[in-house]
mmCIF file of C-alpha atoms and ligand atoms in Angstrom:
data_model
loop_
_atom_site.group_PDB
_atom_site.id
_atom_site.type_symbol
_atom_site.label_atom_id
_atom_site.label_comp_id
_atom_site.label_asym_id
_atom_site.label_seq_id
_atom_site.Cartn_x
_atom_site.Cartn_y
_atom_site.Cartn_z
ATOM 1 C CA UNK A 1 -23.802 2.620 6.314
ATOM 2 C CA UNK A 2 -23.206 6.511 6.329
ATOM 3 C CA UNK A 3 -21.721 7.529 3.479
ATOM 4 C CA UNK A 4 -19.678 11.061 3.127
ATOM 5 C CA UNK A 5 -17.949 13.492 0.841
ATOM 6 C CA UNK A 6 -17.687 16.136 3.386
ATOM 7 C CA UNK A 7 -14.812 16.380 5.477
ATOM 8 C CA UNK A 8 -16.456 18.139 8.627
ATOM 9 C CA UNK A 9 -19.094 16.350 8.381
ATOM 10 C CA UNK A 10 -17.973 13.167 8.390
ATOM 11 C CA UNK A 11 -14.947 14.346 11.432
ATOM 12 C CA UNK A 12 -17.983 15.192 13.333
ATOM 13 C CA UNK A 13 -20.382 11.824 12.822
ATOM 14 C CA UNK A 14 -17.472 9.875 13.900
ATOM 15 C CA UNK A 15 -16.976 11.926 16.771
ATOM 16 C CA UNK A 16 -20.466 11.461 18.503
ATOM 17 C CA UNK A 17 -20.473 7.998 17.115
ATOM 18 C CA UNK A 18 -17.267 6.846 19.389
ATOM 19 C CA UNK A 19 -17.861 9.163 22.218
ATOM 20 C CA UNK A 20 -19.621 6.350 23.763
ATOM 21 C CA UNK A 21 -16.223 4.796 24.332
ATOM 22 C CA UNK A 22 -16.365 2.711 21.244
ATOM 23 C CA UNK A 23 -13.010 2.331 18.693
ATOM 24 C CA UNK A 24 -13.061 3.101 15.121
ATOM 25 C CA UNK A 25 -10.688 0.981 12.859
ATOM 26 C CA UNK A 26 -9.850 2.749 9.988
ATOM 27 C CA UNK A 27 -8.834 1.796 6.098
ATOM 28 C CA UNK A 28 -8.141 4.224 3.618
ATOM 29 C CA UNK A 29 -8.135 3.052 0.388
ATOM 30 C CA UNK A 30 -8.015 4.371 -3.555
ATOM 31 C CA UNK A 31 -11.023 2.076 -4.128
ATOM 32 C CA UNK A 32 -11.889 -0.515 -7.084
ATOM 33 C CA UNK A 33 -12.107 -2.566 -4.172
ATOM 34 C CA UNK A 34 -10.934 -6.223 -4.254
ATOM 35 C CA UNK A 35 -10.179 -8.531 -1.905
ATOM 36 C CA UNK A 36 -7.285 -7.639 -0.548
ATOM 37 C CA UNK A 37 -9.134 -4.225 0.875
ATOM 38 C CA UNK A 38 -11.385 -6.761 2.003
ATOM 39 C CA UNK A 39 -8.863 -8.739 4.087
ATOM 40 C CA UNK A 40 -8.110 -5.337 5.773
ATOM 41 C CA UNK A 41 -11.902 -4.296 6.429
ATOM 42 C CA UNK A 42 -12.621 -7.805 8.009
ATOM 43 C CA UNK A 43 -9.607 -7.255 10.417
ATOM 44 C CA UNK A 44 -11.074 -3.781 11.283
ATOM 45 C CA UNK A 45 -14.276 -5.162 11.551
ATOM 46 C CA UNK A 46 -13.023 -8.128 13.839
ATOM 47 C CA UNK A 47 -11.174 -5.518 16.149
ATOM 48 C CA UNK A 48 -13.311 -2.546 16.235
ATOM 49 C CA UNK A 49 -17.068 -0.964 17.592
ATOM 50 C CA UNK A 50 -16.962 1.161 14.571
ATOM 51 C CA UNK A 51 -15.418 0.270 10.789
ATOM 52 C CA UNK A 52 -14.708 3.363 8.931
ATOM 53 C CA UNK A 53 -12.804 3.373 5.136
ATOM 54 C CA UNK A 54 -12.216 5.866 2.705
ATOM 55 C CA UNK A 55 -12.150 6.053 -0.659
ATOM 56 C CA UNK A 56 -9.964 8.738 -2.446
ATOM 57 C CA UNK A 57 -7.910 8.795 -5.129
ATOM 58 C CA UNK A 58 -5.124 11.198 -4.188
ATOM 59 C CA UNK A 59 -3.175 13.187 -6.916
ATOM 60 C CA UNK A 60 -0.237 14.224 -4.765
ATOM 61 C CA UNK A 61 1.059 10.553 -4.560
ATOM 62 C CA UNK A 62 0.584 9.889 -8.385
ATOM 63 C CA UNK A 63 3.928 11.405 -10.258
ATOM 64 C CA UNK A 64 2.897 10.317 -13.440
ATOM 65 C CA UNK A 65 -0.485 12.249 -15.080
ATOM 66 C CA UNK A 66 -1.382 9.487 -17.151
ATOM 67 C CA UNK A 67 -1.068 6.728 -14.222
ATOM 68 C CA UNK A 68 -3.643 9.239 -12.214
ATOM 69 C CA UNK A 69 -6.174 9.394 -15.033
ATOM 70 C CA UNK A 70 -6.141 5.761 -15.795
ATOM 71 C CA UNK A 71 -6.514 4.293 -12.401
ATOM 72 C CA UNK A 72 -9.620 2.466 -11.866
ATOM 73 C CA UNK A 73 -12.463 3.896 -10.139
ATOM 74 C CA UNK A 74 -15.683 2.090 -9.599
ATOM 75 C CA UNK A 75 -17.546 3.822 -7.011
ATOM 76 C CA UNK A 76 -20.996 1.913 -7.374
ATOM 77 C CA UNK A 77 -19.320 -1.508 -7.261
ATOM 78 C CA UNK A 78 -17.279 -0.403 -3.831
ATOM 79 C CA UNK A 79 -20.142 1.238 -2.042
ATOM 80 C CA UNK A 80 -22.124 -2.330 -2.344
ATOM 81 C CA UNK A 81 -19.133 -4.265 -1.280
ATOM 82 C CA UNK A 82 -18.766 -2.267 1.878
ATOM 83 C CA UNK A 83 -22.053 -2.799 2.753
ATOM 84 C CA UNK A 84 -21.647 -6.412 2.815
ATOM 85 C CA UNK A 85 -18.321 -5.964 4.382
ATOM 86 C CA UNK A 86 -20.173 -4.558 7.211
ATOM 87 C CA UNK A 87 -18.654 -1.120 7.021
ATOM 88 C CA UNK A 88 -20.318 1.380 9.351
ATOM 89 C CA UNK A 89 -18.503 4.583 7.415
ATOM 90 C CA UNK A 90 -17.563 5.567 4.077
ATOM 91 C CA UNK A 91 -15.391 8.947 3.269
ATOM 92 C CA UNK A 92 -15.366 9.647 -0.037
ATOM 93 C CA UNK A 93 -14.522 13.241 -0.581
ATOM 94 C CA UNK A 94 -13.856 15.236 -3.804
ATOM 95 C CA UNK A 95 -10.248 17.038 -4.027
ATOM 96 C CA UNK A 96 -11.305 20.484 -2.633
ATOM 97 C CA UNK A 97 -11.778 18.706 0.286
ATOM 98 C CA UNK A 98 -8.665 17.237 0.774
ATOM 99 C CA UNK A 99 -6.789 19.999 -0.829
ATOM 100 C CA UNK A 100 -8.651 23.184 0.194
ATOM 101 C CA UNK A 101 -5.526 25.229 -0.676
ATOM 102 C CA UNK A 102 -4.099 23.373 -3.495
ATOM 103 C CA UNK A 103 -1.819 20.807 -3.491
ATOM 104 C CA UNK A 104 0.553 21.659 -0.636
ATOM 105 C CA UNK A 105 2.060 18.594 0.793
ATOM 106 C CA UNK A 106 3.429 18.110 4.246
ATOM 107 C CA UNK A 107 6.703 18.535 5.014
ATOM 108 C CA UNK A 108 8.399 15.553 7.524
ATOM 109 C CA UNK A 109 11.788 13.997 7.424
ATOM 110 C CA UNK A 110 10.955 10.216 6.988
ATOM 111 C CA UNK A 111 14.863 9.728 8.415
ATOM 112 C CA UNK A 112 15.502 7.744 4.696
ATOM 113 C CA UNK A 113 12.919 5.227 4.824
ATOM 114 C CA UNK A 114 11.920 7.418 1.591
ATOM 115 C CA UNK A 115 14.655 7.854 -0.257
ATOM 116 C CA UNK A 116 14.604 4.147 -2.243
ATOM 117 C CA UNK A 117 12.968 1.419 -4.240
ATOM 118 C CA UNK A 118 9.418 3.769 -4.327
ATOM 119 C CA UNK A 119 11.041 6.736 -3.470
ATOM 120 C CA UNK A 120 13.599 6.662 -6.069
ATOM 121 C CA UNK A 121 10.785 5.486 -8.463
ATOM 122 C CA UNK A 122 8.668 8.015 -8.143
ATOM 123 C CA UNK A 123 9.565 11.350 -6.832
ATOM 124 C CA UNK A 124 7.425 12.910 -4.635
ATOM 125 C CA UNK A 125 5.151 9.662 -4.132
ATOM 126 C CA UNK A 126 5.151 9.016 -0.037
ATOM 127 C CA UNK A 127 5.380 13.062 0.379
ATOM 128 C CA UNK A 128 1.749 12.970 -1.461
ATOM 129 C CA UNK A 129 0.878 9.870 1.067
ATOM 130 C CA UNK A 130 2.075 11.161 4.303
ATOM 131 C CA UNK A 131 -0.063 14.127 2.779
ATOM 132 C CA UNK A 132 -3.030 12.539 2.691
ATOM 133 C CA UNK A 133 -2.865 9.684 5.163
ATOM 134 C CA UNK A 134 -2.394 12.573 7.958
ATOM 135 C CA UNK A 135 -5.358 14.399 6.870
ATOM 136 C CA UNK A 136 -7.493 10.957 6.905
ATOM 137 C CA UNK A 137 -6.454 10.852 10.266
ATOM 138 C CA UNK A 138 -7.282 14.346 11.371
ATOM 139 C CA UNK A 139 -10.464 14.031 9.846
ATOM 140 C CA UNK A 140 -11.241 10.335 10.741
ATOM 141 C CA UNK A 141 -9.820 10.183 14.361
ATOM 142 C CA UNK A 142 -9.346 6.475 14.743
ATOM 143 C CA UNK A 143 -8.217 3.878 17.311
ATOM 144 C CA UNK A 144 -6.705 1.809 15.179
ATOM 145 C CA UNK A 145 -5.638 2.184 11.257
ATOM 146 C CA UNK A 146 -4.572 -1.040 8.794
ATOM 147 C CA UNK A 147 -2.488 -1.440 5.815
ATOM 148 C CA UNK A 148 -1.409 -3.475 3.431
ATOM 149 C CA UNK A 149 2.100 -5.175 3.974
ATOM 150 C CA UNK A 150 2.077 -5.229 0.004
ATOM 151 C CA UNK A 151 2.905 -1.743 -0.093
ATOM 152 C CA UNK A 152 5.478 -2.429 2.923
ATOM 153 C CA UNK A 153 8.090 0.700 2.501
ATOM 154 C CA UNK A 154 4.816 2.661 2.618
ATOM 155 C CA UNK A 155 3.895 0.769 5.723
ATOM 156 C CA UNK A 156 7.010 1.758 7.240
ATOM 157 C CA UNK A 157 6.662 5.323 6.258
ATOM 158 C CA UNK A 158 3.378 5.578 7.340
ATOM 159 C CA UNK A 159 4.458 3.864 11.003
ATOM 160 C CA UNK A 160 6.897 6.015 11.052
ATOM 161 C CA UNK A 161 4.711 9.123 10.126
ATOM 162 C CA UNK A 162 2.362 8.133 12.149
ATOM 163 C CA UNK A 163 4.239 7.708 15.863
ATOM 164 C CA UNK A 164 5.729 11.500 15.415
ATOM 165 C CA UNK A 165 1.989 12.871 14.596
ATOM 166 C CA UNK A 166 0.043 10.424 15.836
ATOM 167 C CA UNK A 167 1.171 8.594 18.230
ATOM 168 C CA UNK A 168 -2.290 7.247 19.775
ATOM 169 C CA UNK A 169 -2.834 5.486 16.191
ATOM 170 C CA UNK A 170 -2.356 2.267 16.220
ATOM 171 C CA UNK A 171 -0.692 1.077 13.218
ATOM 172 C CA UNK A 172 -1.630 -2.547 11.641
ATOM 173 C CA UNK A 173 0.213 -4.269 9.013
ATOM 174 C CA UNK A 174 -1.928 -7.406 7.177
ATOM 175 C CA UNK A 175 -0.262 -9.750 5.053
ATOM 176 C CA UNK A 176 -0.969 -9.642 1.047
ATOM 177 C CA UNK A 177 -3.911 -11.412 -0.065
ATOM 178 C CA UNK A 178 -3.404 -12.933 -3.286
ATOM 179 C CA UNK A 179 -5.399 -14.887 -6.184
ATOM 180 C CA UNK A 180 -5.027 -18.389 -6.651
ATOM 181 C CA UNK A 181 -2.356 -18.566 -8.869
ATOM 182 C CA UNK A 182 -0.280 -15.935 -6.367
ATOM 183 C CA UNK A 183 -0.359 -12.394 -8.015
ATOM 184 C CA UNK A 184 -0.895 -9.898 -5.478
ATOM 185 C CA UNK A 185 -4.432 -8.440 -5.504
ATOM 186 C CA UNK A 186 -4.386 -5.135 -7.014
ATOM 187 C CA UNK A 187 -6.493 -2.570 -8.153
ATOM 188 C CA UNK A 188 -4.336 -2.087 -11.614
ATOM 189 C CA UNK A 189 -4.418 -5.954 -12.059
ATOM 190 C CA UNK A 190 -7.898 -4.549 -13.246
ATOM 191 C CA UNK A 191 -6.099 -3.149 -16.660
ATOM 192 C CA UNK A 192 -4.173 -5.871 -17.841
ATOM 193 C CA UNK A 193 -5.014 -7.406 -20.934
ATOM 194 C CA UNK A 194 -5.077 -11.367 -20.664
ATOM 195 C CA UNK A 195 -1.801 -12.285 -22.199
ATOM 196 C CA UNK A 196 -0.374 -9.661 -19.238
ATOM 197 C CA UNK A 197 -2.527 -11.436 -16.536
ATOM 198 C CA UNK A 198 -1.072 -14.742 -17.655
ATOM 199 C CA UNK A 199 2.227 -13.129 -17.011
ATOM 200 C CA UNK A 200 1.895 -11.973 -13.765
ATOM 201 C CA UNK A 201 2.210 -14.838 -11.495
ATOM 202 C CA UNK A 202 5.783 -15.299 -12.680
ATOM 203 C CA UNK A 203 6.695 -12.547 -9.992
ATOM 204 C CA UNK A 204 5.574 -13.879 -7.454
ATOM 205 C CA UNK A 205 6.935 -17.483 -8.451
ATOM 206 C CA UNK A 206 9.848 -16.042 -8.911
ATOM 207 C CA UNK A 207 10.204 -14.250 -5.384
ATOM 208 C CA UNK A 208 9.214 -18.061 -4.133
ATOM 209 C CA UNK A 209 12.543 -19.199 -5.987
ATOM 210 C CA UNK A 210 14.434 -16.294 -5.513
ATOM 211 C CA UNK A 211 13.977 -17.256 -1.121
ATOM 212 C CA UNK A 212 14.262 -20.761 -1.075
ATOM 213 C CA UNK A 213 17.702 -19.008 -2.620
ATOM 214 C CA UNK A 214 18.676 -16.865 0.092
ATOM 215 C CA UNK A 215 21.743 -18.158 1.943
ATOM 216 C CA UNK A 216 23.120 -20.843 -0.806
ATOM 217 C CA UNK A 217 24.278 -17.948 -3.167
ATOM 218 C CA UNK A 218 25.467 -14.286 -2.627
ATOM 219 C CA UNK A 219 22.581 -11.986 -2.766
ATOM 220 C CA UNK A 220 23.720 -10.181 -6.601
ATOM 221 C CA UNK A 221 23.509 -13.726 -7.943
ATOM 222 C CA UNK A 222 19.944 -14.315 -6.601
ATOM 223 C CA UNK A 223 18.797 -10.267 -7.637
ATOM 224 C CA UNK A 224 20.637 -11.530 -11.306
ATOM 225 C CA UNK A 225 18.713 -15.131 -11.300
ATOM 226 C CA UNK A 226 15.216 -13.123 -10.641
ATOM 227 C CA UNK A 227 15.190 -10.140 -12.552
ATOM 228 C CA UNK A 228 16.586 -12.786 -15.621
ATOM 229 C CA UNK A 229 13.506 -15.269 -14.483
ATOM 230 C CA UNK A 230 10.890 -12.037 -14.923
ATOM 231 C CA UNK A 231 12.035 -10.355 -17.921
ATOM 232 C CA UNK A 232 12.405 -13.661 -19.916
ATOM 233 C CA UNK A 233 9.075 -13.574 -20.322
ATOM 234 C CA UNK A 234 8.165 -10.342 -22.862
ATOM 235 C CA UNK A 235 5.541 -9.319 -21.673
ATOM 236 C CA UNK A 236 6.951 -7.911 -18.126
ATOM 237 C CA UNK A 237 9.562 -5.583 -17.844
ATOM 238 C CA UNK A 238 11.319 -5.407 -13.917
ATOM 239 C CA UNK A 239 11.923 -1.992 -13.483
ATOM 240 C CA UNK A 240 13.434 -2.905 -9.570
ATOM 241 C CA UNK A 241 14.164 -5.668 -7.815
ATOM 242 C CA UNK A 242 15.803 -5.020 -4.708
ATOM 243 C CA UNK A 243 16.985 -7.266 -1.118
ATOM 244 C CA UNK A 244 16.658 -4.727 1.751
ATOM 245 C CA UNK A 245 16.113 -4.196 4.985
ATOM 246 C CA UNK A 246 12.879 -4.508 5.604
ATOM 247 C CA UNK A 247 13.542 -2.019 9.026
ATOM 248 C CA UNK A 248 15.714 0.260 7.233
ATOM 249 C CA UNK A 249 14.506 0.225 3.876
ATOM 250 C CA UNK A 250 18.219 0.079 3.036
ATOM 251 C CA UNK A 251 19.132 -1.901 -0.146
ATOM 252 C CA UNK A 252 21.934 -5.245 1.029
ATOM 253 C CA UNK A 253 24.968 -5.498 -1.644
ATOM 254 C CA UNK A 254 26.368 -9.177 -1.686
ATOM 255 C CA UNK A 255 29.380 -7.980 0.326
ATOM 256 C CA UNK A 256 27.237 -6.739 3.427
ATOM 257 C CA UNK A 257 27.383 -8.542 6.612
ATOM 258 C CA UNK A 258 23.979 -10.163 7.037
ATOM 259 C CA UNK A 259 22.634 -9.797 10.361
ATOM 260 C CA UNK A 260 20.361 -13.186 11.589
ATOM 261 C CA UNK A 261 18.332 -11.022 13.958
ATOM 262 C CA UNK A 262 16.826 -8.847 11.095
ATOM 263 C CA UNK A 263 14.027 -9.360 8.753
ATOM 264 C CA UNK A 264 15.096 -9.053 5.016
ATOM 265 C CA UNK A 265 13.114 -8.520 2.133
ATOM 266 C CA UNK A 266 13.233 -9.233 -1.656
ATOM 267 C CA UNK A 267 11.102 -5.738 -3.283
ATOM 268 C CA UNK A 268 9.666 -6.197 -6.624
ATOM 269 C CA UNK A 269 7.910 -3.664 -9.277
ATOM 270 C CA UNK A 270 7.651 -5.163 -12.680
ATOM 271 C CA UNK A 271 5.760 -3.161 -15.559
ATOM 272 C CA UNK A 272 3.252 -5.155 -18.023
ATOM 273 C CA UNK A 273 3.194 -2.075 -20.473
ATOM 274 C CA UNK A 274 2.098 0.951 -18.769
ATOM 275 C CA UNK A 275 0.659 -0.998 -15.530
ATOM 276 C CA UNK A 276 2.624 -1.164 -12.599
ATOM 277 C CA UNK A 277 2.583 -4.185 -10.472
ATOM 278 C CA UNK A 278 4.454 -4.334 -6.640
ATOM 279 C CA UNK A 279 5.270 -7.713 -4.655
ATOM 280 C CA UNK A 280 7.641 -8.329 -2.130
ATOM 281 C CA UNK A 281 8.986 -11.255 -0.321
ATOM 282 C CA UNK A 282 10.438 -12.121 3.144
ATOM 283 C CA UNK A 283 13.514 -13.969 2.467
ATOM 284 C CA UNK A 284 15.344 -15.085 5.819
ATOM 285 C CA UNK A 285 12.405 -16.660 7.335
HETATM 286 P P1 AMP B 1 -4.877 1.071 -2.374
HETATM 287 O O1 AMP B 1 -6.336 1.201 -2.610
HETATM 288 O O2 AMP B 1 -4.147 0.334 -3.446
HETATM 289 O O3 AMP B 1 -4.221 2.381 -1.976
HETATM 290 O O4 AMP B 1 -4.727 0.146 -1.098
HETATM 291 C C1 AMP B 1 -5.370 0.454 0.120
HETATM 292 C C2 AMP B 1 -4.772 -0.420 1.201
HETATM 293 O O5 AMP B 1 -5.009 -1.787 0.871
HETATM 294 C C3 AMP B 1 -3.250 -0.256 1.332
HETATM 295 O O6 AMP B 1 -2.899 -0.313 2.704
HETATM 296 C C4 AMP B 1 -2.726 -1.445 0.568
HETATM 297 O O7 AMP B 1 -1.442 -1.871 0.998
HETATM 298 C C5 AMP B 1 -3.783 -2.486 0.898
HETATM 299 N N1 AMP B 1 -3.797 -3.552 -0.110
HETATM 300 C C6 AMP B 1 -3.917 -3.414 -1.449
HETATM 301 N N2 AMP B 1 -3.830 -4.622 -2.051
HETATM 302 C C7 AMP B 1 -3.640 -5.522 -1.071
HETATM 303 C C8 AMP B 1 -3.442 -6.944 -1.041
HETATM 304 N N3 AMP B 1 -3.441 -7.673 -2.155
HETATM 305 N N4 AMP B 1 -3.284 -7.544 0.148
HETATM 306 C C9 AMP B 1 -3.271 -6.812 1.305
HETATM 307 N N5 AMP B 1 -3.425 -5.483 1.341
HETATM 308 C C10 AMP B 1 -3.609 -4.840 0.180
#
């Protein structure tokens, strides 16, 4: 496994390495790796000559100081679990790297998919991920790239990002790999105390209910029944819970026509304290 924290360096590696007519499948991740990068890594592996992931925790997408400086980071830990993992390339560069001109962020119209649920939540959040995710790719060249349908409106941000720029990336959404007892694998999951982490199931038992819902009661009464279900218990706070389009990204009110042919989605963030946890549901089917 080649490991790198230069950017040039590791654009050019990966260059010779795949000139042979080999692909490279791609994950970038914010590391304190669990098994939900895993999940992704195996796909890439499963699909692709060469496996490359990154490992950068990028300021531009954090709008809140504190979140940034408390995010976990346990770079011995992930190196040794992408060695098992059977990763062939690690990129792991420092924030002059990234950001050789301070933080500029790109500029692209995302056509709305931005503007709710994370967008709304925290300003300038997929602006810092477009950011970076294009640079990954620039740098990292790949065949084909995989994410993590828990963070789905970034999903659909980054598709969309990616088919104006770079439209010979091949996009891959993989399903959210959870623990036993159906939280969402997380890196923050990491920094909640055990009361909190005895909590957190409750969202996604509550997304469970909140489907086998859908259709027997207007959509406010189910958003009503769920956020009530999640903040009975004190020690999580929703601080959105949203049905939406999962196309659009558009929030559904209970008087909107609901179309059969389209996917929709219940979107979840719920706070224990100061850590942030995201779920999200398919409801019609
Ligand atoms: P992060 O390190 O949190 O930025 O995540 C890196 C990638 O892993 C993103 O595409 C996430 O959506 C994905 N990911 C994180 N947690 C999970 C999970 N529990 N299941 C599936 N994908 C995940």
């Amino acid at each position: 496994m080649e490991v790198f924290t230069n950017r040039e360096e590791c654009a050019r590696f990966l260059a010779s390495a795949k000139a042979p007519g080999k692909t490279v499948g791609f994950v970038p991740t914010m590391g304190a790796l669990h098994e939900g990068h895993l999940s992704l890594i195996g796909k890439a592996r499963a699909e692709n000559e060469i496996v490359a992931v990154s490992i950068y925790v990028n300021p531009t997408q954090f709008n809140n100081p504190a979140d940034l400086e408390k995010y976990p980071r346990t770079p011995e830990a992930d190196l040794e679990k992408l060695r098992r993992a059977g990763c062939d390339v690690v990129f792991a560069p420092t924030d002059d790297q990234m950001y050789p001109d301070g933080k500029k962020t790109l500029n692209l119209d995302l056509n709305g998919l931005d503007k709710e649920m994370e967008g709304k939540s925290r300003p300038g959040h997929f602006e810092g991920v477009i950011t970076i995710v294009d640079a990954l790719f620039r740098t990292i060249r790949p065949d084909n790239a995989y994410f993590g349908e828990k963070d789905f409106q970034q999903l659909a941000i980054i598709r969309y990002m990616a088919a104006r720029l770079h439209p010979d990336i091949r996009i891959h959404g993989c399903p959210i790999f959870r623990q036993t007892d159906g939280l969402a694998m997380s890196s923050r999951n990491a920094r909640l105390n055990p009361r909190q982490r005895q909590a957190a199931p409750l969202i996604y038992r509550t997304l469970k209910q909140a489907k086998a819902l859908w259709g027997t009661q207007p959509i406010g009464e189910i958003i009503k029944f769920a956020v009530q279900n999640i903040n009975a218990d004190t020690e999580l706070e929703v601080e959105y819970l949203v049905v939406a389009d999962g196309q659009t990204m558009k929030p559904v009110a209970s008087d909107d026509r609901i179309d059969p042919s389209k996917d929709y989605y219940a979107f979840a963030v719920v706070c224990a304290a100061d850590v942030r946890l995201i779920d999200n549901i398919k409801l019609n089917r």
